[in-house]
CSV table of C-alpha atoms in Angstrom, one decimal:
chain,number,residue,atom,x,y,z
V,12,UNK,CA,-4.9,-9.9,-15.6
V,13,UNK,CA,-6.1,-6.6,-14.2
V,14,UNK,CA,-3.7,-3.6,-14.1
V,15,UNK,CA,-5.1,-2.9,-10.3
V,16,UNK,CA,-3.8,0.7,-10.6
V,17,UNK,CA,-5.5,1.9,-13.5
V,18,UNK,CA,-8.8,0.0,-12.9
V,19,UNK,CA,-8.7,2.0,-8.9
V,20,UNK,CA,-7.9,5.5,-10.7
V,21,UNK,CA,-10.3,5.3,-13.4
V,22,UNK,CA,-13.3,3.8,-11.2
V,23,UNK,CA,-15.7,5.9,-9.9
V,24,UNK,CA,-17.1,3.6,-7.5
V,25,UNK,CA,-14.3,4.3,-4.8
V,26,UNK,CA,-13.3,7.1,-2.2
V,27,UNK,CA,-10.3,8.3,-3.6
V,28,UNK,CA,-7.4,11.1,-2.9
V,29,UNK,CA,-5.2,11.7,-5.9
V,30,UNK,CA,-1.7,13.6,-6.6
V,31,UNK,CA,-0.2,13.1,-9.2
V,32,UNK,CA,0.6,9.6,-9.1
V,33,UNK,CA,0.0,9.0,-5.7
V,34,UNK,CA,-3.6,7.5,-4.8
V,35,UNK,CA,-5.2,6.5,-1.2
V,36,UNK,CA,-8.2,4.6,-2.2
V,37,UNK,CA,-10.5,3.0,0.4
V,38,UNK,CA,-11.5,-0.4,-1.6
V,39,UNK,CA,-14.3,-2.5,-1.6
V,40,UNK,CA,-13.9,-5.5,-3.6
V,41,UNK,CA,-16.2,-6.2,-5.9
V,42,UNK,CA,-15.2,-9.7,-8.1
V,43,UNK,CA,-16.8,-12.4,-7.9
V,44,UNK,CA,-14.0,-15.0,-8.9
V,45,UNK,CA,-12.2,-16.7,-6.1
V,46,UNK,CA,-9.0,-16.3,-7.7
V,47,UNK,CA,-7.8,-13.2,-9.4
V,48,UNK,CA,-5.1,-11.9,-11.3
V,49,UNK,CA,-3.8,-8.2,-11.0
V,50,UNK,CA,-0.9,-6.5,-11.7
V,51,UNK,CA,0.1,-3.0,-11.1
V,52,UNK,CA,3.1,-0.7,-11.7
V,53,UNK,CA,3.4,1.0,-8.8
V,54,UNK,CA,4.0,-0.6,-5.5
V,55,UNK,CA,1.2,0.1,-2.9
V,56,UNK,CA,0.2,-0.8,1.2
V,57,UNK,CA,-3.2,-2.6,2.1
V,58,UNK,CA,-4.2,-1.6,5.4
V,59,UNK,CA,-7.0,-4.4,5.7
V,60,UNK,CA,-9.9,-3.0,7.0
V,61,UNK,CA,-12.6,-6.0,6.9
V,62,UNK,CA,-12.8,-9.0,5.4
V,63,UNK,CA,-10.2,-11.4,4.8
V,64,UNK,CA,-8.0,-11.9,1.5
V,65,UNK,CA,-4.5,-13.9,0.3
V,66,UNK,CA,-2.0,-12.2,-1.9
V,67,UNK,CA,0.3,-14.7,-3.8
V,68,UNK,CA,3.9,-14.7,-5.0
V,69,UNK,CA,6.3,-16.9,-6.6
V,70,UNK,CA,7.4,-18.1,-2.7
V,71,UNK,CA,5.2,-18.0,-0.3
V,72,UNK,CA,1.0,-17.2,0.3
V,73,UNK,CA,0.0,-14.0,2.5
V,74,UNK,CA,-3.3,-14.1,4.2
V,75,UNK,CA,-4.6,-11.0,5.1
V,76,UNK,CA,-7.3,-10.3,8.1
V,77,UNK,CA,-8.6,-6.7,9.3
V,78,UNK,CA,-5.9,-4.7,10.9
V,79,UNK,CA,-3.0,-6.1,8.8
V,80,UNK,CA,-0.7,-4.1,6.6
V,81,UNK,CA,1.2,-5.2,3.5
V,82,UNK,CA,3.6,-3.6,0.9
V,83,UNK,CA,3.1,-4.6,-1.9
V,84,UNK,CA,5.8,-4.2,-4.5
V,85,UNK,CA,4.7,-3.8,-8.3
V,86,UNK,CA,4.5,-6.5,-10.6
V,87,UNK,CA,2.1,-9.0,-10.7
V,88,UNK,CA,0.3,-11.1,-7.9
V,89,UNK,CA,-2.8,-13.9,-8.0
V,90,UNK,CA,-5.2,-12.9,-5.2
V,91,UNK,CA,-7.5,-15.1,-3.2
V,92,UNK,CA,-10.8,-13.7,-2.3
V,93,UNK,CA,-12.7,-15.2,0.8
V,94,UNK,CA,-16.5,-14.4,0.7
V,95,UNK,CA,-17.1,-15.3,4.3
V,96,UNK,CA,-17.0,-11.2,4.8
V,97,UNK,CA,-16.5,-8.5,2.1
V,98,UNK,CA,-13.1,-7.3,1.7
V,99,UNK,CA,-12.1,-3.7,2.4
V,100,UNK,CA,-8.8,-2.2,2.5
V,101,UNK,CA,-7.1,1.3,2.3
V,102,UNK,CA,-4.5,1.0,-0.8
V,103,UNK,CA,-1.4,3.3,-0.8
V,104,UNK,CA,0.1,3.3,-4.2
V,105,UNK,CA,3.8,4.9,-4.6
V,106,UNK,CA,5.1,5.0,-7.6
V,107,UNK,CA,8.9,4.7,-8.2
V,108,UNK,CA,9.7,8.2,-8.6
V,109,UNK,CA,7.7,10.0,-5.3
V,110,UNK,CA,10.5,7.4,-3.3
V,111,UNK,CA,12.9,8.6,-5.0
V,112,UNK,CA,12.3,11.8,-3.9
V,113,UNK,CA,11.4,11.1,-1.0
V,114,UNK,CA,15.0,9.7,-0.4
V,115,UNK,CA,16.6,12.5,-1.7
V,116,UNK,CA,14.7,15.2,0.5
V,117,UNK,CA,15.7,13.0,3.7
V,118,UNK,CA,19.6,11.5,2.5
V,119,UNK,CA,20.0,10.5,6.2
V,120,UNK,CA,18.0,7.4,5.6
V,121,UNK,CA,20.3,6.0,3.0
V,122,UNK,CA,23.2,5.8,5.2
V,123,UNK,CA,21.2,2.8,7.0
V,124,UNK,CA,22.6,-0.7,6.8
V,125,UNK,CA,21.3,-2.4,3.9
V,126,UNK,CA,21.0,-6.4,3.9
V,127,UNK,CA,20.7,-8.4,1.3
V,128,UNK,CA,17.9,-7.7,-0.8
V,129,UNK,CA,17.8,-11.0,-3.5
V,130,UNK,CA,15.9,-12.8,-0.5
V,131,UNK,CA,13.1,-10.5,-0.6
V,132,UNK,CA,9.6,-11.4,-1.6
V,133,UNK,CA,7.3,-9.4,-3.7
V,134,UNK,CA,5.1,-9.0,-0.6
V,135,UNK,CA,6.3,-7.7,2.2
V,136,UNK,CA,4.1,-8.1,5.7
V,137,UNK,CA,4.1,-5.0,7.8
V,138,UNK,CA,4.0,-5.0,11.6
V,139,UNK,CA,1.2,-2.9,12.5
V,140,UNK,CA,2.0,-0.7,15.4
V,141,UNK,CA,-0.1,2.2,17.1
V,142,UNK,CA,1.4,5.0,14.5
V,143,UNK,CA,0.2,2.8,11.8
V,144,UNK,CA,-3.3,2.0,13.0
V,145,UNK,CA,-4.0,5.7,14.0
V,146,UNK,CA,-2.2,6.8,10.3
V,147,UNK,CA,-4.7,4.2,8.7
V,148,UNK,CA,-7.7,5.7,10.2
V,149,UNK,CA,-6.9,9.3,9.6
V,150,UNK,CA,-6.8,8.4,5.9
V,151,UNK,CA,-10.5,7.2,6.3
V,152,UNK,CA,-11.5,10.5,8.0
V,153,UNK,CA,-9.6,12.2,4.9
V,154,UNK,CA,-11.5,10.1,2.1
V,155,UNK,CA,-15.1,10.9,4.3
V,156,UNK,CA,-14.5,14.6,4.2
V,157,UNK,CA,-16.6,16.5,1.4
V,158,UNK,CA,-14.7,19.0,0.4
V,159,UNK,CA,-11.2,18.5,-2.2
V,160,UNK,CA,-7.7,18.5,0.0
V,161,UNK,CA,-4.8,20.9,0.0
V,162,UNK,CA,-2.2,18.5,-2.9
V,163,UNK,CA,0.4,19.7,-0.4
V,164,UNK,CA,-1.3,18.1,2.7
V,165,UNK,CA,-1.9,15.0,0.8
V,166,UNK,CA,1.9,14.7,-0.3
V,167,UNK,CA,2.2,15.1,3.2
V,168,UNK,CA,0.3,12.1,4.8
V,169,UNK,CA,2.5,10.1,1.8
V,170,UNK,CA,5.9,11.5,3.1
V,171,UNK,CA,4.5,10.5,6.8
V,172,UNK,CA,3.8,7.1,5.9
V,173,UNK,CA,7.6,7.0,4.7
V,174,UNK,CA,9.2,8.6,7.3
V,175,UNK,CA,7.6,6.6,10.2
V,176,UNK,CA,8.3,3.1,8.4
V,177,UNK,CA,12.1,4.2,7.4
V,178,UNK,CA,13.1,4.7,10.5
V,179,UNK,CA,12.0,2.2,12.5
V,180,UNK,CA,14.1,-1.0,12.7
V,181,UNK,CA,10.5,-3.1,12.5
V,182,UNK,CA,10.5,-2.1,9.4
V,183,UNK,CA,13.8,-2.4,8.1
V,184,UNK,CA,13.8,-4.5,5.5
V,185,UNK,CA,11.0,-1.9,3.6
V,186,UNK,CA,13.4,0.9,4.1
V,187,UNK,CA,16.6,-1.7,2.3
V,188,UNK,CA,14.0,-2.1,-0.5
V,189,UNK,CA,13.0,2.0,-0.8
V,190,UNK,CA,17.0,2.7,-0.8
């Protein structure tokens, strides 16, 4: 099994934005094995971007396609790699500790409604909306551009991400699992 976090940040085969702990990554994948293990200890979006691949958790089998979005919480997952196209996706990775500070700095998000959380997967699908697609594809023009990113501004496009999925009721069962 492949910690999927340390293999990305060590790599130097991907475009990649770093802070700290937080990482955008525009990934190509590169295995050859139909079925793969990884794991990774922080949880992390994949905004599909070509190709086609199946995440896998204890309940249920996610197929994603270009122009999805999942969350994936961290822990460990099989994959399922299709080879009918290669598979490309933007990874997010958040680790535990930029939420909770996230939270803090914006404390009007935890008076939501929270619902029961035991019933949630470790995949979460995300309903892609207009924000999201644009958000996705300003990340790409960030990874393309040559020269290194204010940290501030990159914290920045992190906190977005946040905000827009916390308060929308879409996505409200992400925001129960961030509280």
């Amino acid at each position: 099994m492949v910690n999927l976090y340390a293999f990305i940040k060590e790599a130097d085969t991907f475009r990649k934005l770093e802070v700290n702990d937080l990482l955008f990554v525009e990934y190509t994948c590169m295995q050859e094995e139909t079925k793969f293990g990884i794991w990774s200890d922080s949880n992390y979006f994949a905004f599909i971007t070509s190709g086609k691949k199946m995440w896998r958790s204890i309940y249920h089998n996610y197929e994603a396609d270009k122009g999805d979005i999942l969350f994936i919480k961290k822990g460990a997952n099989l994959t399922h790699q299709f080879f009918e196209d290669e598979f490309c996706a933007i990874f997010f990775f958040l680790p535990d500790d930029f939420i909770q500070s996230f939270l803090k700095k914006n404390s009007f998000l935890l008076d939501a409604n929270q619902k029961n959380l035991s019933s949630q997967d470790a995949v979460l699908r995300v309903e892609p909306d207009a924000l999201l697609q644009s958000y996705g594809q300003s990340i790409v023009s960030y990874l393309t551009m040559p020269q290194r990113l204010d940290p501030k501004l990159v914290t920045l496009k992190f906190e977005e991400l946040l905000m827009h999925l916390c308060t929308q009721p879409s996505h409200e069962s992400l925001r129960d699992y961030f509280i």
